[in-house]
Coordinates of C-alpha atoms in Angstrom, one line a residue:
M20 CA -34.0 52.1 -73.7
T21 CA -32.3 53.6 -70.7
T22 CA -29.0 52.1 -69.7
S23 CA -27.0 52.3 -66.5
K24 CA -23.5 53.4 -67.2
P25 CA -20.8 52.3 -64.7
A26 CA -19.7 55.9 -64.3
S27 CA -23.1 56.8 -63.0
L28 CA -23.0 54.1 -60.4
L29 CA -19.7 55.5 -59.1
Q30 CA -21.5 58.8 -58.5
Q31 CA -24.2 57.3 -56.2
R32 CA -24.0 56.6 -52.5
R33 CA -25.6 53.2 -52.8
F34 CA -22.6 52.0 -54.7
L35 CA -19.5 54.2 -54.4
P36 CA -18.8 53.7 -50.6
Y37 CA -19.2 49.9 -51.1
F38 CA -16.9 50.0 -54.1
V39 CA -14.2 52.0 -52.2
T40 CA -14.5 49.6 -49.3
Q41 CA -14.0 46.5 -51.3
F42 CA -11.2 48.1 -53.3
F43 CA -9.2 49.0 -50.2
G44 CA -9.9 45.5 -48.8
A45 CA -8.4 43.7 -51.8
F46 CA -5.6 46.4 -52.1
N47 CA -4.6 46.0 -48.4
D48 CA -4.6 42.2 -48.5
N49 CA -2.1 42.3 -51.4
I50 CA 0.0 45.0 -49.8
F51 CA 0.3 43.0 -46.5
K52 CA 0.8 39.6 -48.1
N53 CA 3.4 40.8 -50.7
V54 CA 5.4 43.0 -48.4
L55 CA 5.6 40.1 -46.0
L56 CA 6.8 37.7 -48.7
L57 CA 9.4 40.3 -50.0
F58 CA 10.7 40.9 -46.5
V59 CA 11.0 37.1 -46.1
A60 CA 12.8 36.7 -49.4
F61 CA 15.5 39.1 -48.4
A62 CA 15.7 38.4 -44.7
G63 CA 18.6 36.5 -43.2
P64 CA 18.0 32.9 -42.1
Q65 CA 18.7 33.8 -38.5
V66 CA 15.7 36.1 -38.5
L67 CA 13.1 33.6 -39.8
P68 CA 11.6 30.9 -37.5
I69 CA 11.6 28.4 -40.5
S70 CA 13.3 28.3 -43.9
S71 CA 12.2 30.9 -46.4
N72 CA 10.8 28.3 -48.9
L73 CA 8.8 26.7 -46.1
F74 CA 7.7 30.1 -44.9
I75 CA 6.4 31.2 -48.3
N76 CA 4.5 27.9 -48.9
A77 CA 3.1 28.1 -45.3
A78 CA 2.0 31.7 -46.0
A79 CA 0.0 30.7 -49.1
G80 CA -1.6 27.8 -47.3
L81 CA -2.5 29.9 -44.2
F82 CA -4.1 32.6 -46.3
I83 CA -6.4 30.1 -48.1
L84 CA -7.2 27.9 -45.0
P85 CA -9.7 30.3 -43.5
F86 CA -11.9 30.1 -46.6
F87 CA -12.4 26.4 -45.8
L88 CA -12.9 26.9 -42.1
F89 CA -15.0 30.1 -41.9
S90 CA -16.8 30.7 -45.3
A91 CA -19.9 28.8 -44.3
S92 CA -20.2 30.6 -40.9
A93 CA -19.5 33.9 -42.7
G94 CA -22.4 33.2 -45.2
E95 CA -24.8 32.5 -42.3
L96 CA -23.9 35.7 -40.5
A97 CA -24.1 37.8 -43.7
D98 CA -27.7 36.5 -44.3
K99 CA -28.6 36.9 -40.6
Y100 CA -27.5 40.5 -40.0
E101 CA -28.0 43.9 -41.7
K102 CA -25.1 44.0 -44.2
S103 CA -23.7 47.5 -43.8
W104 CA -23.4 46.9 -40.1
F105 CA -21.7 43.5 -40.7
I106 CA -19.3 45.0 -43.2
R107 CA -18.2 47.7 -40.6
K108 CA -17.6 45.0 -38.0
V109 CA -15.4 43.1 -40.5
K110 CA -13.5 46.2 -41.3
L111 CA -12.9 46.9 -37.6
L112 CA -11.5 43.4 -37.4
E113 CA -9.1 44.4 -40.3
I114 CA -8.0 47.5 -38.4
S115 CA -7.2 45.4 -35.3
I116 CA -5.2 42.9 -37.4
M117 CA -3.3 45.7 -39.1
C118 CA -2.4 47.2 -35.7
L119 CA -0.8 44.0 -34.7
G120 CA 0.7 43.7 -38.2
A121 CA 2.3 47.1 -37.9
I122 CA 3.9 46.0 -34.6
G123 CA 5.0 42.8 -36.3
F124 CA 6.6 44.7 -39.2
I125 CA 8.4 47.1 -36.9
T126 CA 9.7 44.4 -34.6
E127 CA 10.4 42.0 -37.5
S128 CA 8.4 39.3 -35.7
Y129 CA 7.9 37.0 -38.7
G130 CA 6.2 34.2 -36.7
I131 CA 3.5 36.7 -35.5
L132 CA 3.2 38.1 -39.1
L133 CA 2.6 34.5 -40.4
F134 CA -0.2 34.1 -37.9
L135 CA -1.6 37.5 -38.8
L136 CA -1.7 36.4 -42.5
F137 CA -4.0 33.6 -41.3
L138 CA -6.2 36.3 -39.6
M139 CA -6.2 38.4 -42.8
G140 CA -7.4 35.3 -44.7
T141 CA -10.1 35.0 -42.0
Q142 CA -11.2 38.6 -42.4
S143 CA -11.3 38.1 -46.2
A144 CA -13.4 34.9 -45.8
F145 CA -15.9 36.9 -43.7
F146 CA -16.0 39.8 -46.1
G147 CA -16.4 37.7 -49.3
P148 CA -20.1 36.6 -48.9
V149 CA -21.4 39.9 -47.8
K150 CA -19.4 41.7 -50.5
Y151 CA -21.3 40.0 -53.3
A152 CA -24.6 39.4 -51.5
L153 CA -25.0 43.2 -51.0
L154 CA -25.0 44.1 -54.7
P155 CA -28.5 42.7 -55.6
Q156 CA -30.0 44.6 -52.7
Q157 CA -28.4 48.0 -53.5
L158 CA -28.7 47.8 -57.3
K159 CA -31.6 47.5 -59.8
S160 CA -31.7 44.4 -61.9
D161 CA -30.5 46.3 -65.0
E162 CA -27.6 47.7 -62.9
L163 CA -26.4 44.3 -61.6
L164 CA -24.0 43.6 -64.5
S165 CA -22.5 47.1 -64.4
G166 CA -22.0 46.7 -60.7
N167 CA -20.2 43.4 -61.1
A168 CA -18.1 44.7 -63.9
L169 CA -16.9 47.5 -61.7
V170 CA -16.3 45.2 -58.8
E171 CA -14.2 42.8 -60.9
T172 CA -12.3 45.8 -62.5
G173 CA -11.6 47.3 -59.0
T174 CA -10.6 43.9 -57.6
F175 CA -8.0 43.1 -60.2
L176 CA -6.7 46.7 -60.3
A177 CA -6.4 46.5 -56.5
I178 CA -4.4 43.2 -56.8
L179 CA -2.1 44.8 -59.4
L180 CA -1.6 48.1 -57.5
G181 CA -1.2 46.2 -54.3
T182 CA 1.5 44.0 -55.8
I183 CA 3.3 46.9 -57.3
G184 CA 2.9 49.0 -54.2
A185 CA 4.4 46.2 -52.1
G186 CA 7.5 46.3 -54.2
V187 CA 7.8 50.1 -53.8
I188 CA 7.3 49.8 -50.0
A189 CA 9.7 46.9 -49.6
S190 CA 12.5 48.9 -51.4
A191 CA 11.9 52.1 -49.5
D192 CA 14.2 53.5 -46.8
N193 CA 12.9 52.4 -43.4
A194 CA 10.7 49.9 -45.2
K195 CA 9.4 48.3 -42.1
Y196 CA 8.0 51.6 -40.8
V197 CA 6.5 52.5 -44.2
A198 CA 4.9 49.1 -44.3
A199 CA 3.5 49.4 -40.8
A200 CA 2.0 52.8 -41.5
S201 CA 0.6 51.8 -45.0
V202 CA -1.4 48.7 -43.9
L203 CA -2.9 50.6 -41.0
I204 CA -3.8 53.7 -43.1
F205 CA -5.4 51.6 -45.9
A206 CA -7.4 49.6 -43.3
L207 CA -8.7 52.9 -41.8
L208 CA -9.6 54.3 -45.3
G209 CA -11.6 51.1 -46.0
Y210 CA -13.4 51.4 -42.7
F211 CA -14.3 55.1 -43.2
A212 CA -15.7 54.3 -46.6
S213 CA -17.8 51.4 -45.1
R214 CA -19.5 53.9 -42.7
K215 CA -21.2 55.5 -45.8
I216 CA -22.7 52.3 -47.1
P217 CA -26.5 52.6 -46.9
L218 CA -28.6 50.1 -44.9
A219 CA -29.1 46.7 -46.5
P220 CA -31.7 44.7 -44.4
A221 CA -30.9 41.2 -43.2
A222 CA -32.0 38.5 -45.7
D223 CA -33.0 36.0 -43.0
P224 CA -32.9 37.3 -39.4
S225 CA -34.4 34.1 -38.1
I226 CA -31.2 32.1 -38.6
K227 CA -30.0 30.6 -35.3
F228 CA -26.2 30.9 -35.5
K229 CA -23.9 28.4 -33.8
W230 CA -20.4 27.9 -34.9
R231 CA -20.3 24.3 -36.2
P232 CA -17.7 24.5 -39.1
Y233 CA -18.3 21.0 -40.5
S234 CA -22.1 20.9 -40.4
Q235 CA -22.3 24.5 -41.6
T236 CA -20.0 23.8 -44.5
K237 CA -22.0 20.7 -45.4
A238 CA -25.3 22.7 -45.3
T239 CA -23.8 25.6 -47.3
L240 CA -22.6 23.3 -50.0
K241 CA -26.1 21.6 -50.1
I242 CA -27.7 25.1 -50.6
A243 CA -25.4 25.7 -53.6
H244 CA -26.4 22.3 -55.2
Q245 CA -30.1 23.0 -55.0
D246 CA -30.3 25.3 -58.0
R247 CA -28.6 23.8 -61.1
V248 CA -27.9 27.3 -62.7
V249 CA -26.3 28.6 -59.5
F250 CA -24.1 25.5 -59.1
Q251 CA -23.0 25.7 -62.7
C252 CA -22.1 29.4 -62.2
I253 CA -20.1 28.4 -59.1
M254 CA -18.2 25.7 -60.9
A255 CA -17.4 28.0 -63.9
I256 CA -16.2 30.8 -61.6
S257 CA -14.1 28.4 -59.6
W258 CA -12.5 27.2 -62.9
F259 CA -11.7 30.8 -63.7
W260 CA -9.8 31.1 -60.4
F261 CA -8.1 27.8 -61.1
L262 CA -6.8 29.3 -64.4
G263 CA -6.0 32.6 -62.8
A264 CA -4.0 31.1 -59.9
S265 CA -2.1 28.8 -62.3
Y266 CA -1.1 31.7 -64.5
L267 CA -0.2 34.1 -61.7
T268 CA 1.8 31.5 -59.8
Q269 CA 3.9 30.7 -62.9
F270 CA 4.5 34.3 -64.1
P271 CA 7.7 34.8 -62.1
N272 CA 9.5 31.6 -63.3
F273 CA 8.0 31.9 -66.8
T274 CA 9.4 35.5 -67.1
K275 CA 12.8 34.5 -65.7
I276 CA 13.3 31.1 -67.5
H277 CA 11.6 31.6 -70.9
L278 CA 11.7 35.4 -71.4
N279 CA 15.0 36.4 -69.7
G280 CA 13.1 39.1 -67.7
N281 CA 13.7 40.5 -64.3
E282 CA 11.3 41.4 -61.4
A283 CA 10.0 44.5 -63.2
A284 CA 9.2 42.3 -66.2
V285 CA 7.1 40.1 -63.9
S286 CA 5.2 43.1 -62.7
F287 CA 4.7 44.1 -66.3
L288 CA 3.1 40.8 -67.2
L289 CA 0.9 40.9 -64.1
A290 CA -0.1 44.4 -65.1
L291 CA -1.1 43.3 -68.7
F292 CA -3.1 40.4 -67.3
S293 CA -4.9 42.5 -64.7
I294 CA -5.6 45.4 -67.1
G295 CA -6.9 42.9 -69.6
I296 CA -9.4 41.5 -67.1
A297 CA -10.5 45.0 -66.1
F298 CA -10.9 45.9 -69.8
G299 CA -12.8 42.7 -70.5
S300 CA -15.1 43.3 -67.5
M301 CA -16.0 46.8 -68.7
L302 CA -16.3 45.6 -72.3
C303 CA -18.8 42.9 -71.1
D304 CA -21.0 45.6 -69.6
R305 CA -20.8 47.8 -72.6
I306 CA -21.7 45.2 -75.2
S307 CA -24.4 43.5 -73.2
K308 CA -26.3 46.8 -72.6
N309 CA -26.7 46.1 -68.8
R310 CA -28.5 42.8 -69.4
I311 CA -27.1 39.5 -68.0
D312 CA -26.3 37.7 -71.2
V313 CA -24.9 34.2 -70.5
G314 CA -24.1 33.9 -74.2
I315 CA -21.0 36.0 -73.5
V316 CA -19.6 33.2 -71.2
P317 CA -18.7 30.6 -73.9
I318 CA -17.3 33.4 -76.1
G319 CA -15.0 34.5 -73.3
S320 CA -14.0 30.9 -72.7
I321 CA -13.2 30.4 -76.3
G322 CA -11.0 33.5 -76.1
I323 CA -9.2 32.1 -73.1
T324 CA -8.4 29.0 -75.0
I325 CA -7.3 30.8 -78.2
F326 CA -5.1 33.4 -76.6
G327 CA -3.8 31.0 -74.0
L328 CA -2.5 28.7 -76.7
L329 CA -1.1 31.7 -78.7
M330 CA 0.7 33.0 -75.7
A331 CA 2.2 29.6 -74.9
T332 CA 3.4 29.1 -78.5
S333 CA 4.6 32.7 -79.2
V334 CA 7.7 32.6 -77.0
P335 CA 10.6 33.4 -79.3
S336 CA 13.1 30.6 -79.6
E337 CA 16.1 32.9 -79.1
L338 CA 16.1 35.9 -76.7
P339 CA 19.0 38.1 -75.6
Q340 CA 19.9 38.5 -71.9
F341 CA 18.1 41.8 -71.2
E342 CA 20.1 44.3 -69.1
S343 CA 17.1 46.5 -68.3
F344 CA 13.3 46.5 -68.2
Q345 CA 13.3 49.1 -71.0
Q346 CA 15.1 46.6 -73.3
F347 CA 12.6 43.9 -72.3
I348 CA 9.5 45.8 -73.3
A349 CA 11.2 47.3 -76.4
H350 CA 12.1 43.9 -77.8
A351 CA 9.7 43.6 -80.8
P352 CA 9.6 39.7 -81.0
L353 CA 7.9 39.8 -77.5
W354 CA 5.1 42.2 -78.5
P355 CA 2.8 39.4 -79.9
L356 CA 3.1 37.6 -76.5
F357 CA 2.2 40.8 -74.7
G358 CA -0.8 41.3 -76.9
Y359 CA -2.0 37.7 -76.4
L360 CA -1.6 38.0 -72.6
L361 CA -3.7 41.2 -72.6
L362 CA -6.4 39.5 -74.7
L363 CA -6.3 36.5 -72.5
G364 CA -7.1 38.7 -69.5
A365 CA -9.8 40.5 -71.5
S366 CA -11.4 37.1 -72.3
G367 CA -11.3 36.3 -68.6
G368 CA -13.3 39.5 -67.9
L369 CA -15.9 38.6 -70.5
F370 CA -16.1 35.1 -68.9
I371 CA -16.4 36.0 -65.3
V372 CA -18.7 39.1 -65.0
P373 CA -22.0 37.5 -66.4
L374 CA -21.4 34.5 -64.2
Y375 CA -21.2 36.5 -61.0
A376 CA -24.3 38.6 -62.0
L377 CA -26.3 35.5 -62.9
M378 CA -25.4 33.7 -59.7
Q379 CA -26.5 36.7 -57.6
Q380 CA -29.7 37.1 -59.5
Q381 CA -30.6 33.4 -59.5
A382 CA -29.8 32.7 -55.8
K383 CA -32.7 33.0 -53.3
E384 CA -32.5 36.3 -51.4
T385 CA -32.6 34.6 -48.1
E386 CA -29.6 32.3 -49.0
R387 CA -27.6 34.6 -51.3
A388 CA -24.7 35.1 -48.9
R389 CA -24.4 31.4 -48.2
V390 CA -24.3 30.7 -51.9
I391 CA -21.3 33.2 -52.1
A392 CA -19.8 31.3 -49.2
A393 CA -20.1 28.1 -51.1
L394 CA -18.4 29.8 -54.0
N395 CA -15.5 30.8 -51.8
I396 CA -15.1 27.2 -50.6
Y397 CA -15.0 25.9 -54.1
N398 CA -12.7 28.7 -55.3
S399 CA -10.2 27.7 -52.5
L400 CA -10.4 24.0 -53.5
F401 CA -9.8 24.8 -57.2
M402 CA -6.9 27.1 -56.3
V403 CA -5.3 24.4 -54.2
G404 CA -5.9 22.0 -57.2
S405 CA -4.1 24.5 -59.5
A406 CA -1.1 24.3 -57.1
V407 CA -1.2 20.5 -57.1
M408 CA -1.4 20.5 -60.9
G409 CA 1.6 22.8 -61.2
I410 CA 3.6 20.6 -58.9
V411 CA 2.7 17.4 -60.8
C412 CA 3.3 18.9 -64.3
L413 CA 6.5 20.8 -63.5
S414 CA 8.2 18.7 -60.9
V415 CA 6.9 15.1 -61.4
L416 CA 6.3 15.1 -65.2
E417 CA 9.1 17.7 -65.7
L418 CA 7.1 19.6 -68.3
S419 CA 8.0 23.2 -69.2
I420 CA 5.9 26.1 -68.1
T421 CA 4.9 26.8 -71.7
Q422 CA 3.7 23.2 -71.9
L423 CA 1.7 23.7 -68.7
F424 CA 0.1 26.8 -70.3
G425 CA -0.7 24.7 -73.4
I426 CA -2.4 22.0 -71.2
L427 CA -4.4 24.7 -69.4
A428 CA -5.6 26.0 -72.8
I429 CA -6.6 22.5 -73.9
L430 CA -8.5 21.8 -70.7
N431 CA -10.3 25.1 -71.0
A432 CA -11.3 24.1 -74.6
L433 CA -13.2 21.2 -73.0
I434 CA -14.8 23.6 -70.6
A435 CA -15.7 26.0 -73.4
T436 CA -17.3 23.1 -75.4
Y437 CA -19.3 22.1 -72.3
L438 CA -20.5 25.7 -71.7
F439 CA -21.5 26.1 -75.4
L440 CA -23.5 22.8 -75.2
Q441 CA -25.2 24.1 -72.1
V442 CA -26.3 27.4 -73.6
P443 CA -26.0 27.1 -77.4
I444 CA -28.9 29.4 -78.1
F445 CA -27.6 32.2 -75.9
A446 CA -24.1 31.9 -77.2
I447 CA -25.3 32.0 -80.9
R448 CA -27.7 34.8 -80.1
F449 CA -24.8 36.8 -78.7
M450 CA -22.7 36.1 -81.8
V451 CA -25.8 37.2 -83.9
W452 CA -25.8 40.4 -81.8
I453 CA -22.1 41.0 -82.8
L454 CA -22.8 40.2 -86.4
T455 CA -25.9 42.4 -86.7
H456 CA -24.1 45.3 -85.1
L457 CA -21.2 44.9 -87.5
M458 CA -23.5 45.0 -90.4
Y459 CA -25.8 47.8 -89.3
R460 CA -25.9 50.8 -87.0
I461 CA -28.8 49.9 -84.8
N462 CA -30.6 52.2 -82.5
H463 CA -33.0 50.6 -79.9
R464 CA -35.9 52.6 -78.6
N465 CA -38.2 51.9 -75.6
L466 CA -37.2 48.3 -75.3
H467 CA -38.0 48.7 -71.6
H468 CA -41.6 47.9 -72.7
L469 CA -40.6 44.3 -73.1
P470 CA -41.6 42.5 -69.9
K471 CA -38.9 41.2 -67.6
E472 CA -41.0 38.2 -66.8
G473 CA -44.3 36.6 -67.8
G474 CA -45.8 35.7 -71.1
A475 CA -46.3 38.3 -73.9
L476 CA -47.0 38.4 -77.6
I477 CA -44.8 40.6 -79.9
V478 CA -46.2 41.7 -83.2
C479 CA -43.9 43.3 -85.7
N480 CA -43.7 44.4 -89.3
H481 CA -41.9 41.9 -91.6
V482 CA -39.3 43.6 -93.9
S483 CA -36.4 41.2 -94.4
Y484 CA -34.9 37.8 -93.5
M485 CA -32.9 39.6 -90.8
D486 CA -36.0 40.6 -88.8
A487 CA -36.0 37.7 -86.4
L488 CA -32.2 37.9 -85.8
L489 CA -32.4 41.6 -85.0
L490 CA -35.3 41.1 -82.6
S491 CA -33.7 38.1 -80.9
A492 CA -30.4 40.0 -80.5
A493 CA -32.1 43.0 -79.0
S494 CA -34.3 41.3 -76.5
P495 CA -33.0 40.6 -73.0
R496 CA -35.2 37.5 -72.9
L497 CA -35.3 34.6 -75.3
I498 CA -38.0 35.1 -78.0
R499 CA -39.8 32.2 -79.6
F500 CA -40.6 32.9 -83.2
V501 CA -43.5 31.5 -85.3
M502 CA -41.8 30.6 -88.6
E503 CA -42.9 29.3 -92.0
E504 CA -42.5 25.5 -91.8
D505 CA -40.4 25.2 -94.9
Y506 CA -37.8 27.5 -93.5
A507 CA -38.0 25.9 -90.0
N508 CA -37.4 22.4 -91.4
Y509 CA -34.5 23.5 -93.7
R510 CA -32.1 20.6 -92.9
P511 CA -28.8 22.6 -92.2
V512 CA -30.5 24.7 -89.4
R513 CA -33.5 22.5 -88.4
R514 CA -31.9 21.1 -85.2
F515 CA -30.7 24.5 -84.1
L516 CA -34.1 26.2 -84.8
K517 CA -35.8 23.5 -82.8
R518 CA -33.5 24.1 -79.8
A519 CA -34.1 27.8 -80.2
G520 CA -37.8 27.2 -79.7
V521 CA -38.9 28.2 -83.2
I522 CA -42.6 27.2 -83.7
P523 CA -43.1 26.0 -87.3
I524 CA -46.4 26.7 -89.1
S525 CA -47.7 26.0 -92.6
A526 CA -50.8 28.0 -93.8
S527 CA -51.7 25.2 -96.2
R528 CA -51.8 22.4 -93.7
R529 CA -54.5 22.3 -91.0
N530 CA -52.6 19.9 -88.7
S531 CA -49.6 22.2 -88.8
I532 CA -51.8 25.2 -87.9
R533 CA -53.4 23.4 -85.0
R534 CA -50.0 22.2 -83.7
A535 CA -48.5 25.7 -84.0
F536 CA -51.4 27.4 -82.1
S537 CA -51.2 24.8 -79.4
E538 CA -47.5 25.3 -79.0
V539 CA -47.9 29.1 -78.9
E540 CA -50.6 28.7 -76.2
R541 CA -48.4 26.4 -74.2
A542 CA -45.4 28.8 -74.5
L543 CA -47.4 31.8 -73.4
A544 CA -48.9 29.9 -70.5
Q545 CA -45.4 29.1 -69.3
G546 CA -44.4 32.7 -69.3
E547 CA -42.4 32.9 -72.5
I548 CA -42.3 35.6 -75.1
V549 CA -43.6 34.7 -78.5
C550 CA -43.2 36.8 -81.7
I551 CA -45.3 36.7 -84.8
F552 CA -45.1 38.6 -88.0
P553 CA -48.9 39.1 -88.6
E554 CA -48.5 40.1 -92.3
G555 CA -47.6 36.4 -93.0
R556 CA -44.9 37.2 -95.5
L557 CA -42.1 39.7 -96.4
T558 CA -43.4 43.1 -97.6
S559 CA -43.0 43.5 -101.4
D560 CA -43.2 47.3 -101.4
G561 CA -41.9 48.3 -98.0
E562 CA -45.4 49.1 -96.7
I563 CA -47.1 47.2 -93.9
S564 CA -49.7 44.8 -95.3
E565 CA -53.0 43.8 -93.6
F566 CA -52.6 41.7 -90.5
M567 CA -53.9 38.1 -90.8
R568 CA -56.4 36.7 -88.3
G569 CA -53.9 34.4 -86.6
M570 CA -53.2 37.1 -83.9
D571 CA -56.8 37.3 -82.9
I572 CA -57.0 33.5 -82.4
I573 CA -53.8 33.5 -80.3
I574 CA -55.1 36.3 -78.0
R575 CA -58.5 34.7 -77.7
R576 CA -56.8 31.4 -76.5
S577 CA -54.1 33.1 -74.5
P578 CA -55.0 36.6 -73.2
V579 CA -51.6 38.1 -72.6
P580 CA -50.2 41.6 -73.2
V581 CA -49.4 42.4 -76.8
I582 CA -46.4 44.5 -77.6
P583 CA -46.2 46.3 -80.9
M584 CA -42.7 46.6 -82.4
A585 CA -41.5 48.3 -85.6
L586 CA -38.3 47.7 -87.7
K587 CA -37.2 50.8 -89.6
G588 CA -34.6 51.2 -92.3
L589 CA -34.4 47.6 -93.5
W590 CA -36.3 48.3 -96.8
G591 CA -33.8 48.3 -99.6
S592 CA -31.3 46.1 -97.7
Y593 CA -29.9 42.9 -99.3
F594 CA -32.2 40.7 -97.3
S595 CA -35.4 42.6 -98.3
R596 CA -37.5 42.2 -101.5
A597 CA -36.6 45.7 -102.7
K598 CA -35.1 44.1 -105.9
G599 CA -38.0 41.8 -106.4
R600 CA -36.6 39.0 -104.3
A601 CA -34.3 38.9 -101.3
C602 CA -30.5 38.2 -101.5
K603 CA -30.4 39.2 -105.2
G604 CA -27.2 40.5 -106.7
I605 CA -24.4 42.1 -104.7
P606 CA -25.0 43.9 -101.4
T607 CA -24.8 47.7 -101.9
R608 CA -25.4 48.9 -98.4
F609 CA -23.1 48.4 -95.5
R610 CA -23.4 49.8 -91.9
A611 CA -26.9 51.2 -92.8
K612 CA -28.7 53.0 -90.0
L613 CA -31.6 51.0 -88.6
E614 CA -34.0 51.5 -85.7
L615 CA -36.0 49.0 -83.6
E616 CA -38.7 50.5 -81.5
A617 CA -41.2 48.9 -79.0
G618 CA -44.5 50.4 -78.1
E619 CA -46.4 50.2 -74.8
P620 CA -48.0 46.8 -74.1
I621 CA -51.6 46.6 -75.1
S622 CA -54.1 44.7 -73.0
P623 CA -55.5 41.6 -74.8
E624 CA -59.1 42.9 -74.8
H625 CA -58.0 45.9 -76.9
A626 CA -55.5 44.1 -79.1
S627 CA -57.6 43.6 -82.3
N628 CA -56.0 43.0 -85.6
Q629 CA -56.8 46.4 -86.9
Y630 CA -55.7 48.3 -83.8
M631 CA -52.4 46.5 -83.6
Q632 CA -51.7 47.1 -87.3
Q633 CA -52.3 50.8 -86.7
R634 CA -50.0 50.8 -83.6
V635 CA -47.2 49.2 -85.6
C636 CA -47.7 51.7 -88.5
D637 CA -47.6 54.6 -86.0
L638 CA -44.4 53.3 -84.5
R639 CA -42.8 52.8 -87.9
G640 CA -43.9 56.2 -89.3
D641 CA -42.5 57.1 -92.8
W642 CA -39.1 55.4 -92.3
R643 CA -39.3 52.1 -94.2

C-alpha cells in the first residue's frame, strides 16, 4: 500500500508554499505580540498610555476579539473566492499592518501598537478559515492527515521560535529598529511564499456577501451544528485549545513559584511542550499510515490526563535557588517533570491532528471555510473560558498552580471518557493495531484495493484466532465480521462484539443462518464492508480448505465487489492449530514476520466459490 510521507509533501508545490505561508504567519504573529509585551514590561510608566498590567490584559483581549467579530465574515469570503487569491490579499493586509507596526516600534507609540495588535488579530481571523479549508482541495484524501500533521507541527514550532525570537530581538542593541525590520521582513516572506500557492477554486461563488457580524455569526454556528461529527470535532479541538491556553498562561508563574526558574527556564518549558506537540503530530501520521483514525483521539486524551497528573504531582518538594539556566536543566529531580511535559505535548499532538483532518473531510465542500470559522469562534470562547477558570481557581479559590493543573487533568479524564464512549470500537481497534504490531512484524500489500466507500465482501483464509484482529487493524474502514455464534455470544466480550458489528452465525441452527444472511445483506446494502472466512473453521494443517457455499448465497442476494485477501506467516503461531489446538503450551515465537495482502476486487458475476478460493491461494502462495 502506498503511503504519503510528510517529507514528500514538503517537496511539492501544491503544499510547500502554503506551508511556508502559514508558518511565517504564525511566526510573525508571535514575534509582534511578544516583542510588544516585552517592550511594555520594561518600559517606563511615563511612556505607556495605561498601566503595564492593564496594557498586557488589554493586548490579550484585543488579539482575541477579532475572532468573535470577523470569523463568520472570513468564512463566507473564503468560501466565496478563489483561495490562493484570497490568501494573497490577507498577506498584503499583514504587510500593511507591519509597516505601521514598524513605525510604531521606532516611535515607541504604544497606543498605536495596541490598536495594531487588534488588526493583527483581525488578519489572523481572516486567514484561519482559508488556511484549513484549502488543505482538502490541494491534497488527496490519503494525504490529508499528513498535511494536518505538518501544519500543526509548523504552527507550534512557529509559536516556539516566535516566542524565543521575540526575546532575542527585545534584548538586542537598537531593539526597536530590529523589531521594526523583523516584522516587516517576515510579513514579506509570507507574502512571497503565498504567490506560489496553486489555484484553489471557490467553493461557493454564489454567496452574496454583506457584512452583518451578528447574523453571519449566527448562521455560521448553525452550519457547524448541522453535522454531529463536525460539531463534536469542533468541541474537542476547542477543548484542546482550552487546555493549551491554560498551560501556556501559567508556565511563567509555575516556573517562577514552583520550580525557582528564570525567564530562560520558562522558554525551556514552552519548548518542551511545543516540541512534544510537534512530535505527537508527526507520530500520529506515522502510526496511522495516512488514514484518518479517530481511535487515536481517545488514546491521546488519556495521555493528556495521565501525563498532566504526573507533571502536577512530580514537582520536587524542595528545590535550590538556581543561579543559572544550566543549573536548572541539570537538576536531576526535575527531569521526570520535563519528561512528563514533553509527553503531555506529544499526547496533545495525537489528540488534535485526526480531529482537524476528520473535520475537514466531513464538512461539506461548499461550507468548509465557514465550519473552520465556527471553530475559530468556539476556540476563542474556550480560551477566554480558560482565562476565567484561571482567575477563579488562583485568585478567588486561592488554589496553587499545581492544583489547577490537577483539576485540568481530572476534567480532561471526563472528556477522555466521553470520547471513548463515542468511538469505543475505533479506540479499541487502534489499541489492537498497537498490540498486533508489537507482537508481529506486519507487512501490508495492496490494501489500496479496499474500497474507500460502498459495500464490499472480503474473503480471506482462516489461520488463527488473530485473523479478524489483524484485518480490522489494517483496514482504513470498519469491517463487520461474520463469526461463529458461540464465540460472538461469549459473555465477557458479547456487548463489545455487538457494538463492533459482529454478525453471529451457527451452522447448526437454521434461524441463526437466516438471521445472519439477512444482516449481511442489510450491511452490504448500507455500503459497509463485510468479511467472511469461507473455510468455516481454522485450518488444521496450514493449507486452505474448500470454501463453503455461504459466499455464493451472499453474492446472489447482494451483488457487490468481492475482495480476496491472504494472511501469510501465521501458521505455527500460538493462536493457530499447529500444535493440534490453538493457545496450547507456551508461545515460542515473538515478533514473527507476517504479511497481509489484498487482491483486485472481483465483480460479483465472476466471484464463484472455486474462483475465489483459487485467488486466495494465489495470493498466499507457499508462505503459510
